[in-house]
XYZ file of C-alpha atoms in Angstrom:
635
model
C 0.000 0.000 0.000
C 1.293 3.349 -1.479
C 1.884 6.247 1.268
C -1.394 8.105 -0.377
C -3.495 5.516 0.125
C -1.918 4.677 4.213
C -2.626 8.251 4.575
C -6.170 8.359 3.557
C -7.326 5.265 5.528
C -6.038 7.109 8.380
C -7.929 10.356 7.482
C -10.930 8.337 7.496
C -10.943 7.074 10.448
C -10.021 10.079 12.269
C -13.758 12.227 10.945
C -16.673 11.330 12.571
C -19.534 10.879 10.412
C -22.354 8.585 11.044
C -22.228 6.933 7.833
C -18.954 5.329 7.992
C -20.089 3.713 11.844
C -19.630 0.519 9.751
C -16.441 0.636 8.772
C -14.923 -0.131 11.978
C -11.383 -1.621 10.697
C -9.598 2.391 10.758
C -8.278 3.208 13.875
C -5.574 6.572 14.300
C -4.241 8.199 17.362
C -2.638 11.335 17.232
C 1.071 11.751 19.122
C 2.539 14.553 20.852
C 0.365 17.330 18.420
C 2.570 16.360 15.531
C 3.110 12.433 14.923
C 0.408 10.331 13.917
C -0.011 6.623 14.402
C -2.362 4.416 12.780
C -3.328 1.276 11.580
C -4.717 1.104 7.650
C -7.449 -1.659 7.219
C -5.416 -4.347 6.077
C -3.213 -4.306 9.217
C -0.247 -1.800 7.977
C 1.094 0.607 11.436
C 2.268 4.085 10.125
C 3.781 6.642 11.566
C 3.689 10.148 9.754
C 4.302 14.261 10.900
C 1.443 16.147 9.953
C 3.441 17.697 6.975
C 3.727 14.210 5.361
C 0.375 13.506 5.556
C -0.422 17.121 4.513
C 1.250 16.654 1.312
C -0.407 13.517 0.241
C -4.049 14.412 0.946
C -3.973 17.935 -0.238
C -2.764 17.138 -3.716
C -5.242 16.285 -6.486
C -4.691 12.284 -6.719
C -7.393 10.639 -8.373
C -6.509 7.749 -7.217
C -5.882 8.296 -3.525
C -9.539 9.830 -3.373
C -10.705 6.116 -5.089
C -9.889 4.796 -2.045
C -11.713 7.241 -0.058
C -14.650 6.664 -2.802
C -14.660 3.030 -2.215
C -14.326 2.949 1.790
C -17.002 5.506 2.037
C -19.137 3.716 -0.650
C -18.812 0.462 1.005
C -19.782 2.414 4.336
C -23.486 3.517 2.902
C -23.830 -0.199 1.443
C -23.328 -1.450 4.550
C -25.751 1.451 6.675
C -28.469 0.854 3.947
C -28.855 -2.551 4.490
C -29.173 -1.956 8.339
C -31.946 -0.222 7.844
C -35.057 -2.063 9.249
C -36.571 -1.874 5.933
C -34.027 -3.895 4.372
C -33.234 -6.229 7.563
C -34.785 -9.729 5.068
C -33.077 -8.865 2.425
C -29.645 -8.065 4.838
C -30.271 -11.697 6.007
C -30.469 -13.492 2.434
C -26.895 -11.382 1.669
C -25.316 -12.340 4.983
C -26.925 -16.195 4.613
C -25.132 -15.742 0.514
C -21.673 -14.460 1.356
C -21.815 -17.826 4.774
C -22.767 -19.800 1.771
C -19.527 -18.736 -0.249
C -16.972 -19.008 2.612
C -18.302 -22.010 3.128
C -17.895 -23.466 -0.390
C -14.489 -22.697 -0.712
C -13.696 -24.240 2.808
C -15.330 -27.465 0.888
C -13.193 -26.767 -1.781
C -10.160 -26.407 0.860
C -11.091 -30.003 2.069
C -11.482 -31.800 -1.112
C -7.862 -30.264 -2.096
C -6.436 -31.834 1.064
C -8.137 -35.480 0.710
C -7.221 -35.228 -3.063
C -3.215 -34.194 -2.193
C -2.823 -35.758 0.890
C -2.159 -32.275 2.437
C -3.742 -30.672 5.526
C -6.995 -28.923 5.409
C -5.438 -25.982 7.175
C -2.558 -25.319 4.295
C -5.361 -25.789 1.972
C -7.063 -23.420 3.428
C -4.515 -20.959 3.407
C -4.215 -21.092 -0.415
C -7.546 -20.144 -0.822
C -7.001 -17.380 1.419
C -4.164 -16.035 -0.388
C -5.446 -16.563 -3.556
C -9.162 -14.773 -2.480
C -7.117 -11.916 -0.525
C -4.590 -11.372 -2.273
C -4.852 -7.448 -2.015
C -4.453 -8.129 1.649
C -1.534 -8.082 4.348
C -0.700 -11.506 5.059
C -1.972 -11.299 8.510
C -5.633 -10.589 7.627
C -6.195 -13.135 4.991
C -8.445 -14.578 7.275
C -11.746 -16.307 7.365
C -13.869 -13.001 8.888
C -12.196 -10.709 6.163
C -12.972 -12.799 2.840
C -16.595 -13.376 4.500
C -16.619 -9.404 4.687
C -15.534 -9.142 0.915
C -18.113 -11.440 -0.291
C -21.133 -9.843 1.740
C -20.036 -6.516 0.421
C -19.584 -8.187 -3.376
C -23.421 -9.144 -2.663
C -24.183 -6.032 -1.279
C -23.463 -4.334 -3.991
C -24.574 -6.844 -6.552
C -28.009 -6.748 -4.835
C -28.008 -3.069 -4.643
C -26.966 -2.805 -8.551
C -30.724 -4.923 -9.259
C -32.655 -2.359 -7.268
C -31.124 0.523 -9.024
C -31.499 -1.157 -12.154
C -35.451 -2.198 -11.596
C -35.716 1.859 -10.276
C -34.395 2.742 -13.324
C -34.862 0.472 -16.068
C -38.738 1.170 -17.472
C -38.837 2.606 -20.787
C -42.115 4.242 -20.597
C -40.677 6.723 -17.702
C -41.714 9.943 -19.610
C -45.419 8.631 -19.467
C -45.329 7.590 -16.171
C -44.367 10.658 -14.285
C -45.458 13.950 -14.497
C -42.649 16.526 -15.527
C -42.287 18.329 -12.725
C -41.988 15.931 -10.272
C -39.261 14.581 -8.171
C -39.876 11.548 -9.433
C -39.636 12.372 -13.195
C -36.126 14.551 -12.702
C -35.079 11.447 -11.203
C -35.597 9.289 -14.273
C -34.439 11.790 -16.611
C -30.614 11.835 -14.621
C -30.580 8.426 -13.916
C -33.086 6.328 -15.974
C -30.260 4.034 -18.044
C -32.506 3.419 -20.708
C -33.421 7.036 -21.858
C -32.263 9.203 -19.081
C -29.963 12.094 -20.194
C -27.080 9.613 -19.641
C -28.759 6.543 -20.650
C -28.259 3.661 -23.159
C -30.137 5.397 -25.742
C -28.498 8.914 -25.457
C -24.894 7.598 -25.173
C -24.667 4.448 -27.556
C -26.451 5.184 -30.154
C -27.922 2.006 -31.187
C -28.754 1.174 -34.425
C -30.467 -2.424 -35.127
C -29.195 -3.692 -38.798
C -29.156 -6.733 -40.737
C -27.014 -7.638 -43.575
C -26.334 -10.170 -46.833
C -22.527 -11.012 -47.311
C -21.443 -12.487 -49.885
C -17.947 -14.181 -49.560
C -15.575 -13.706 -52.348
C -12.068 -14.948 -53.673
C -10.558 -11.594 -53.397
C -7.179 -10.808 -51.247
C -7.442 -7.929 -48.919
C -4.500 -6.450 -50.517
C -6.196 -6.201 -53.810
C -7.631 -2.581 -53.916
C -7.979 -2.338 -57.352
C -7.146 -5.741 -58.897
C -9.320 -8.455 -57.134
C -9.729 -11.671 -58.136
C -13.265 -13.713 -57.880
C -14.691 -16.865 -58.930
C -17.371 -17.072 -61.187
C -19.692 -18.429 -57.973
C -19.043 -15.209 -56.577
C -20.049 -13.218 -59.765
C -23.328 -15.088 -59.816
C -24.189 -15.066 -56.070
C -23.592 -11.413 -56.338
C -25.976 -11.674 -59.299
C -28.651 -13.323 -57.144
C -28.999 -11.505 -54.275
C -29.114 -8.261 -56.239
C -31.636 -9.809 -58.865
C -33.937 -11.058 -56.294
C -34.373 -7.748 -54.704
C -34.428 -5.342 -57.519
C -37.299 -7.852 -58.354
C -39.104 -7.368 -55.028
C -41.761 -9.092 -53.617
C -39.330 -11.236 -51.398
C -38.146 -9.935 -48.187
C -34.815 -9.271 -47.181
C -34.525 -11.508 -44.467
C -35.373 -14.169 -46.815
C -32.751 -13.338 -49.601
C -30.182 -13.339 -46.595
C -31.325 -16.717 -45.421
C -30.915 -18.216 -48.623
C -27.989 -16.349 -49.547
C -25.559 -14.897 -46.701
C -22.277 -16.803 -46.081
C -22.460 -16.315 -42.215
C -24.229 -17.454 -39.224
C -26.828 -14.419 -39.696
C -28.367 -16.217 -42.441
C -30.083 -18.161 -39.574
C -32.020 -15.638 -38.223
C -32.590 -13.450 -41.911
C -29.723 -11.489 -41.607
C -30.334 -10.060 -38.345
C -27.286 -8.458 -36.798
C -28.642 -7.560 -33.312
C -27.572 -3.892 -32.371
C -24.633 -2.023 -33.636
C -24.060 0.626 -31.092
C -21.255 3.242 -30.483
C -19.056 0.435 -28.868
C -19.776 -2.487 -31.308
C -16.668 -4.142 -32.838
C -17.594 -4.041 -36.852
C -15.511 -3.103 -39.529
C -14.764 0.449 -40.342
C -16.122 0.452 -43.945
C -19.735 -1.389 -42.455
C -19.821 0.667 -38.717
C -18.446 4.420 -40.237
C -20.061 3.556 -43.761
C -23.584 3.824 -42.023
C -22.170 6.839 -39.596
C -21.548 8.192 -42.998
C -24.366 8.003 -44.787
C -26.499 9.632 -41.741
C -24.218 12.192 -41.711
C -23.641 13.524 -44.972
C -26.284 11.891 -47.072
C -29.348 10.891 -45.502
C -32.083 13.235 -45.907
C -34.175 12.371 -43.234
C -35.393 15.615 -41.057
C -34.745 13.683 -37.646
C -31.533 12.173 -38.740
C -30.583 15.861 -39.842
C -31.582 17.456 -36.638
C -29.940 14.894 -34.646
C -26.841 14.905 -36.730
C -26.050 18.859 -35.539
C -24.840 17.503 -32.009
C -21.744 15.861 -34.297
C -22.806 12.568 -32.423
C -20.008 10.359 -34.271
C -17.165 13.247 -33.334
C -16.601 13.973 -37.429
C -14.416 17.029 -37.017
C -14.337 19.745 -40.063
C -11.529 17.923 -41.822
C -13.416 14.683 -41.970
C -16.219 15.740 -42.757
C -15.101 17.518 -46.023
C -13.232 14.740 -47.077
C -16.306 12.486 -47.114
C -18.389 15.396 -48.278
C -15.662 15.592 -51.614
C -15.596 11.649 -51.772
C -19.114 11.334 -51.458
C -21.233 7.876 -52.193
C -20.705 5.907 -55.562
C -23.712 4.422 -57.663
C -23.574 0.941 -59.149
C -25.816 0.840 -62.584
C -27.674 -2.513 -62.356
C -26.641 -3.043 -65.703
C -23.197 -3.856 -63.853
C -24.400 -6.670 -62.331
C -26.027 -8.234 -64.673
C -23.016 -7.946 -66.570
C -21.096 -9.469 -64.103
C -22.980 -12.649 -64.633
C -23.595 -12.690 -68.278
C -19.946 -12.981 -67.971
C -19.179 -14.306 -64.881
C -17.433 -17.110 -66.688
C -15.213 -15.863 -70.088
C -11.977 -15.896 -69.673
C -11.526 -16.595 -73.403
C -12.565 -15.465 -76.494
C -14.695 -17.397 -78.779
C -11.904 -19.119 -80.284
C -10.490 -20.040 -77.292
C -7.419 -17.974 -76.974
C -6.124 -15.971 -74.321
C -6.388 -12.660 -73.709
C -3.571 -10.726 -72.328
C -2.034 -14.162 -72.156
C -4.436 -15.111 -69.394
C -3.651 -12.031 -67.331
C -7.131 -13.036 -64.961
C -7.401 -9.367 -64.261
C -8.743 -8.586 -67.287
C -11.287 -11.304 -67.312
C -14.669 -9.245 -67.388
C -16.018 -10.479 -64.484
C -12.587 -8.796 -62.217
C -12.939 -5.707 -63.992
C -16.577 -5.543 -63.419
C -16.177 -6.317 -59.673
C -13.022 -3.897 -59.088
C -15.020 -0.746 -60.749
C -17.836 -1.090 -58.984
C -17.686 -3.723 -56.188
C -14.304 -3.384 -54.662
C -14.321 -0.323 -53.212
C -13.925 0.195 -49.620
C -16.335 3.486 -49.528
C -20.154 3.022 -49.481
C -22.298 2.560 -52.377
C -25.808 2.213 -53.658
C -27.362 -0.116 -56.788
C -29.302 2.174 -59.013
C -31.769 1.519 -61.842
C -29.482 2.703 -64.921
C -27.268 1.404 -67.359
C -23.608 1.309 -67.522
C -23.532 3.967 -70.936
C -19.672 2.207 -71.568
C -17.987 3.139 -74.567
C -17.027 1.492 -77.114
C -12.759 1.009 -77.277
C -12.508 1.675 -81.115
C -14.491 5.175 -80.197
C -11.649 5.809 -77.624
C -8.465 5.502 -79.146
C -7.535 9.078 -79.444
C -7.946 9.599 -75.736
C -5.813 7.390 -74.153
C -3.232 8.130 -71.467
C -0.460 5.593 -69.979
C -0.689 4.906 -66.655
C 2.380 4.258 -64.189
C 2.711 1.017 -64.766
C 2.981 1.244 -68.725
C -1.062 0.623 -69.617
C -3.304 2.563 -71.521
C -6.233 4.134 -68.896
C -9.205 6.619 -69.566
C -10.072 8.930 -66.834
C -13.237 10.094 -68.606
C -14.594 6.965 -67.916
C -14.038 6.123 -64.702
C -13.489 9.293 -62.733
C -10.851 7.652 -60.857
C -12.860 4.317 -60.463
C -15.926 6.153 -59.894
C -19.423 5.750 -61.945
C -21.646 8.595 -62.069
C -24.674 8.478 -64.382
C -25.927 6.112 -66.846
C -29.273 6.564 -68.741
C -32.684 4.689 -67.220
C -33.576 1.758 -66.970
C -37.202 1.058 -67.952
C -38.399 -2.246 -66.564
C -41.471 -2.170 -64.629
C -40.402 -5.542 -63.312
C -37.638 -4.013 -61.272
C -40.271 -3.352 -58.542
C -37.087 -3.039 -56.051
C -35.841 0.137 -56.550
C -37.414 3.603 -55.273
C -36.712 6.980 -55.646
C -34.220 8.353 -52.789
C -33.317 12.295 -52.532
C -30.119 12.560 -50.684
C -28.855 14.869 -48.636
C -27.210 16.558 -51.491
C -30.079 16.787 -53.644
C -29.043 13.428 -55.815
C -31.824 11.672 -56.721
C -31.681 8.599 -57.471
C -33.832 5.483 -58.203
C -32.281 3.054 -55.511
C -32.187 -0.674 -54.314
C -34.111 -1.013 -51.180
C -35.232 -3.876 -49.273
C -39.473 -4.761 -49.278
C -39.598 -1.428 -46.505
C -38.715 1.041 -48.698
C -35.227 1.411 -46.890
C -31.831 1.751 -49.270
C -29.499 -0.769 -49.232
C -26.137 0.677 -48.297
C -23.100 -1.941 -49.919
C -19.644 -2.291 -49.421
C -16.460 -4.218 -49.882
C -15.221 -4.900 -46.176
C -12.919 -7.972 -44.661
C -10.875 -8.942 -41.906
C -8.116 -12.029 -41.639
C -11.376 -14.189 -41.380
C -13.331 -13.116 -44.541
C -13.168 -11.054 -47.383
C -16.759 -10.174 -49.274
C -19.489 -7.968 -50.200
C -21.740 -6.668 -47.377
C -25.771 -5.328 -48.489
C -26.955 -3.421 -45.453
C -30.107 -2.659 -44.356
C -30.694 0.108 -41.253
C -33.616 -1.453 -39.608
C -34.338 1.091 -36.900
C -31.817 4.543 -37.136
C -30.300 5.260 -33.750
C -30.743 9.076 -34.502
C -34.649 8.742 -35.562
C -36.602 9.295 -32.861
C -39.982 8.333 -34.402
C -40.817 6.126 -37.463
C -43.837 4.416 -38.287
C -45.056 5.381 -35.129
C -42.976 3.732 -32.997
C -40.478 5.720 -30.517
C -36.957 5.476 -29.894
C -38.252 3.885 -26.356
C -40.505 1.796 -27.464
C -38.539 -0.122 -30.337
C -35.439 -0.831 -27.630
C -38.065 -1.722 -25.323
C -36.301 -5.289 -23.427
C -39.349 -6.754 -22.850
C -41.590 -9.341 -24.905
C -45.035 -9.230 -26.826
C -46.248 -12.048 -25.067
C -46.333 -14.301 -21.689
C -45.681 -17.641 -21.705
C -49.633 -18.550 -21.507
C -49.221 -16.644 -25.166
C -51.126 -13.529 -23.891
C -50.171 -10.129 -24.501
C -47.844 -8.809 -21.884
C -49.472 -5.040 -20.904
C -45.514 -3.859 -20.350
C -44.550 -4.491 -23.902
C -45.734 -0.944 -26.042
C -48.873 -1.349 -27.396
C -50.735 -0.203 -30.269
C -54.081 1.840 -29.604
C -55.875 -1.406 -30.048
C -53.835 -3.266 -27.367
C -51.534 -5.072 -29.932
C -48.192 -5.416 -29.817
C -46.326 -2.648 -31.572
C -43.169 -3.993 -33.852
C -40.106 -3.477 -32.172
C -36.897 -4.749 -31.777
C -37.704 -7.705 -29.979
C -40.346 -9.141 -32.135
C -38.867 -7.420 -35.746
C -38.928 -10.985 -36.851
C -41.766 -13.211 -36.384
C -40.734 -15.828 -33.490
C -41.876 -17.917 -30.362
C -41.882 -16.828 -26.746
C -38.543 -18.364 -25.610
C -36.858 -16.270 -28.603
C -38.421 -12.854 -27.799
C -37.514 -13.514 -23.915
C -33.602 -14.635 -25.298
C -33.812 -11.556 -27.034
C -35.162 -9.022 -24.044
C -32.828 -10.462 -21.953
C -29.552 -10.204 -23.799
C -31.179 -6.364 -24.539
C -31.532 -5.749 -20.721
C -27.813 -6.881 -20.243
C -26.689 -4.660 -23.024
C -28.680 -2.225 -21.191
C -27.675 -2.514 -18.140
C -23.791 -3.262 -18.797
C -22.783 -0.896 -21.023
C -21.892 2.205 -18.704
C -18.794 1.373 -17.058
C -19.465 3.833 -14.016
C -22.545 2.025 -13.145
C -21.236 2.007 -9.180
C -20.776 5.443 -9.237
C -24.344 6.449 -10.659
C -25.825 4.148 -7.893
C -23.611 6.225 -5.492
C -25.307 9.656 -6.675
C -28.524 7.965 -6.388
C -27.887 7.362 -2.563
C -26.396 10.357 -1.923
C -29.703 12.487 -3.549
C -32.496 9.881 -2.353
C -31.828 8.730 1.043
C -30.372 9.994 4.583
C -26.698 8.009 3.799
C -25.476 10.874 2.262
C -22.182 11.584 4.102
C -21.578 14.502 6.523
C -18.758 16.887 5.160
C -15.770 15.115 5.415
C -13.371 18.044 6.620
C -10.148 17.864 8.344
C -7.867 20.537 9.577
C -4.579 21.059 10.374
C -4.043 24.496 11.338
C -5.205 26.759 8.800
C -5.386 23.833 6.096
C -8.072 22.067 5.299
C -9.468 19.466 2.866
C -13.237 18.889 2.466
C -13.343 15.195 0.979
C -17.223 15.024 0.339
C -16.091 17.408 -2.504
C -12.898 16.221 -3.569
C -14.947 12.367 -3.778
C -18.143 13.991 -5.722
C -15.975 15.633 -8.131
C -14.300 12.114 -8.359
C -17.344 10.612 -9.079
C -18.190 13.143 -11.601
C -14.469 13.113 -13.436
C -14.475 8.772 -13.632
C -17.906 9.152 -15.437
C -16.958 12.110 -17.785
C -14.281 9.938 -18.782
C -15.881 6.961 -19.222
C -17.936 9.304 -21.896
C -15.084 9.061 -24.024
C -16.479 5.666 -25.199
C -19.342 7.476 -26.015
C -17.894 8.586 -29.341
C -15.370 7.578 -32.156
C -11.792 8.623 -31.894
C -10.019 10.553 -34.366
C -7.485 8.443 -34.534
C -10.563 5.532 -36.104
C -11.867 8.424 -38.525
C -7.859 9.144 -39.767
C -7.458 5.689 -40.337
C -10.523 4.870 -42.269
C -9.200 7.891 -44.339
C -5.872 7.272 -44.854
C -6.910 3.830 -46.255
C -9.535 5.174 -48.648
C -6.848 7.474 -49.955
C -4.498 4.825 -50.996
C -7.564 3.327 -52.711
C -8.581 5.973 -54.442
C -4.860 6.743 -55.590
C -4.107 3.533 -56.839
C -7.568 3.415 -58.580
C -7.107 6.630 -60.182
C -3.880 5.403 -62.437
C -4.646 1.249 -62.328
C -8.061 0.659 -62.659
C -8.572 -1.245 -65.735
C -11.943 0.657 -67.714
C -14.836 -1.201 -68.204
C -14.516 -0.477 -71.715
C -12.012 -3.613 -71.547
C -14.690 -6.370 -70.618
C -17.288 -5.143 -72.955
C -14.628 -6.066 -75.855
C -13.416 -8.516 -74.113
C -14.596 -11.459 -76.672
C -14.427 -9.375 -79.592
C -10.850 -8.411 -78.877
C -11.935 -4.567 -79.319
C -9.155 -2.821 -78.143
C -6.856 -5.852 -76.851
C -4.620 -5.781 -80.142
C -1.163 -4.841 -79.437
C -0.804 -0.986 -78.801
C -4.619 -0.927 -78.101
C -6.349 0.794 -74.593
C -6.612 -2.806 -73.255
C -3.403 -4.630 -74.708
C -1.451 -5.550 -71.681
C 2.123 -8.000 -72.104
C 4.362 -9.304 -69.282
């Protein structure tokens, strides 16, 4: 134990305040007006001049007033639980943490009778290893029953906060000037000002990914199969056809476990682990692009931290636009790789085979993009040969075609089949007739991968984290964690409701399921919930300290004309641990830069190596692949 920390045991124990009458395990005596003596809870004697002790507690050490924070927290635990109101539930902790010592004094014996050793150095192990934080001499049997009650205590204490604060209908509840209702709003940690929905962010989306052959290295020459080329084909094709959900296209279709439960992804939150190109894709698109009034509004807080600088560089990169005619394309010739006479092209150089060109124009590109009803418009190569320029690595490139890998317009398509696609305004004013999934909601793709997988991701945004309100259903309500139904199959009266008393479509019951999936899903929502702040302890602290009488006394002490008042120096604790812990609240700069820097290279490399289109539409005619031609390539 640091000198800080000896120090502020001892100033603990010399205040008197009635809240810390539990912690009886601090005792000090003061010497001769100038020494102090003490011993520190886990058995340490100190002697210290009022100077040394000066110096430790009047500096600002975050972590010396922890241990304050923790000592005096474990102080109200232990007075709340001595209240008569509580005395049952005092019992069923004290009967838990008996229960627990006396497990591991089983475990102790069945050590011993399995070594041949004695139960008492067996027991001592366990000590050590359960008290490890401790002096030697009080790794004893009283002490580790004292850590587990208070473990219990504040486990137990954790569950009343949470069932306080957990409802999501709060704002209904309580009128607005209550007591009650300012409660809820600074501690509810579902929607309260600091609550799951106001911090994370949570956005519920589902997905199709499609697997494919090429390397992560390959940013503008990728590789695929011709199964890739045609299940690429079929998931677009089925959509832009409509009248089959998306869930059902992903079942049939996506190469991961999602495709069990139709492409569902859960919750992708501020704090969720996804690639850069999905997660800051979507972040994105709400950003800059989506034109929704509530995403808009919202988006004026800078909720995903996108400074000026990053912001214009998306704004200047913008989205691209994949012409269907692509990808149909892409499997009318998902397997040439010769011409009709069967020679090689390029001497088999795959890169040019029309499928890889087709996919590294307009699929392999780590920025997000949208399927639109158009055509590709490509030139022919014999109408080209004038405009040719020689990029760096000696071939023949046309920057009026692909604006550095990037497809623009094309002209309509006009196939009243293609019931898929609807007309989206973006941000920008763009309009454009997009692929959307059977709500009416675009379908945002990109090329992502990790050492696991490489592939295609189609995204859907089920439920926007920054839209309040759609289709009638809040925010609140569509996070709700509870289910639709009770296990006799009636409606449960705590789920949100419809005005005619049925069950509202929510997160929970998005997909049509049985009971014992919406309760799997309501519970792994309430841990989410309930786990995600990180200063959870410290919010139940400010609860105690505002709702009940074990609010500490000020914790002054003086030495001469010095003096420290700890109830402050621990509240502004409190309040500094959960400011920081806001930090996770957002994305770092340093994830935003990185995401940038790698687009760069890709656009770079696309800019001068990008092989035009123009090159698989003559492909089998040999347009343009005779030597000295745009697509004539040699080793």
């Amino acid at each position: 134990m640091n000198k800080c920390k000896k120090a502020l045991s001892m100033l603990v124990g010399l205040v008197s305040i009635t809240s810390m009458t539990a912690c009886n395990s601090v005792k000090a005596t003061k010497k001769d007006g100038s020494l102090l003596e003490y011993t520190t809870s886990d058995g340490t004697k100190v002697n210290y001049t009022t100077n040394d002790l000066l110096i430790n507690y009047f500096e600002e050490n975050s972590s010396s007033t922890s241990d304050v924070y923790n000592i005096v927290y474990e102080a109200m635990l232990k007075k709340y639980f001595d209240k008569e109101a509580n005395k049952t539930t005092l019992t069923e902790l004290e009967r838990k943490a008996k229960d627990d010592v006396q497990k591991k004094k089983d475990e102790a014996q069945d050590n011993a009778d399995s070594n041949k050793t004695k139960y008492k150095d067996e027991w001592e192990k366990i000590l050590d290893s359960e008290l490890s934080d401790y002096k030697e001499e009080r790794r004893t049997e009283k002490v580790l029953y004292n850590k587990y009650l208070v473990s219990a205590m504040k486990t137990k204490l954790s569950d009343i906060f949470y069932d306080e604060f957990k409802d999501w209908n709060w704002k209904s509840k309580y009128t607005s000037d209550t007591e009650d209702y300012k409660l809820q709003e600074e501690f509810n940690i579902f929607s309260g000002n600091n609550g799951y929905l106001e911090k994370r962010l949570p956005y519920h989306v589902s997905h199709i990914l499609v697997k494919v052959d090429a390397a992560s290295n390959t940013i503008y020459n990728g590789e695929i199969s011709s199964d890739d080329a045609e299940q690429i084909y079929n998931v677009v094709e089925t959509l832009a056809h409509g009248g089959i959900k998306f869930g059902t296209v992903a079942e049939d279709n996506s190469d991961d476990s999602s495709k069990t439960s139709y492409g569902n992804l859960g919750i992708m939150d501020i704090a969720t682990s996804f690639v850069n190109e999905f997660k800051l894709g979507i972040y994105i698109y709400d950003s800059l692009f989506n034109n929704n009034t509530q995403v808009k509004e919202a988006i004026s807080n800078d909720p995903f931290n996108m400074n000026e600088d990053t912001t214009s560089y998306f704004e200047k990169l913008g989205v691209n636009f994949i012409p269907y005619q692509a990808v149909t394309d892409l499997y009318k010739y998902r397997g040439t790789t010769l011409k009709p006479d069967n020679t090689q092209v390029n001497e088999g150089n795959a890169s040019y085979y029309p499928r890889n060109i087709l996919f590294n124009k307009y699929f392999n590109n780590h920025n997000i993009s949208f399927i639109v009803k158009e055509s590709s418009d490509i030139k022919n190569a014999e109408t080209l040969k004038s405009e040719g320029k020689t990029g760096n690595d000696g071939n023949t490139y046309y920057s009026d075609l692909d604006q550095n890998g990037k497809w623009t317009n094309g002209s309509a398509i006009n196939d009243d089949s293609l019931k898929g696609f609807k007309e989206i305004t973006f941000k920008n004013g763009t309009k454009k007739n997009v692929l959307c999934d059977e709500k009416g909601n675009p379908i945002i793709v990109v090329r992502a991968g990790t050492s696991d997988y490489q592939g295609i991701h189609f995204i859907v945004i089920e439920r926007d984290g920054l839209e309040k309100e759609k289709d009638g259903v809040s925010l609140e309500q569509y996070y709700a964690a509870d289910t639709p139904y009770l296990t006799d199959g009636s409606i449960n009266t705590n789920f949100p409701l419809d005005s005619n008393g049925q069950p509202l479509n929510t997160y929970i019951n998005n997909t049509i399921s049985d009971y014992n999936t919406y309760k799997s899903r309501a519970e792994s929502l309430k841990t989410v919930i309930k786990d995600f702040d990180s200063t959870y302890d410290e919010r139940v602290y400010e609860w105690l300290l505002q709702t009940s009488d074990l609010g500490t006394s000020n914790i002054v002490v003086k030495y001469g004309d010095k003096e420290v008042n700890w109830t402050e120096k621990i509240n502004k604790y409190v309040y500094q641990q959960i400011e920081k812990n806001a930090s996770s609240y957002t994305i770092s700069e340093d994830t935003w830069e990185e995401y940038i820097e790698y687009l760069e290279n890709q656009e770079a490399q696309r800019a001068t190596k990008l092989i035009p289109e123009t090159c698989a539409v003559g492909f089998s005619s040999g347009d343009g692949y005779e030597i000295g031609g745009v697509c004539y390539y040699a080793k």
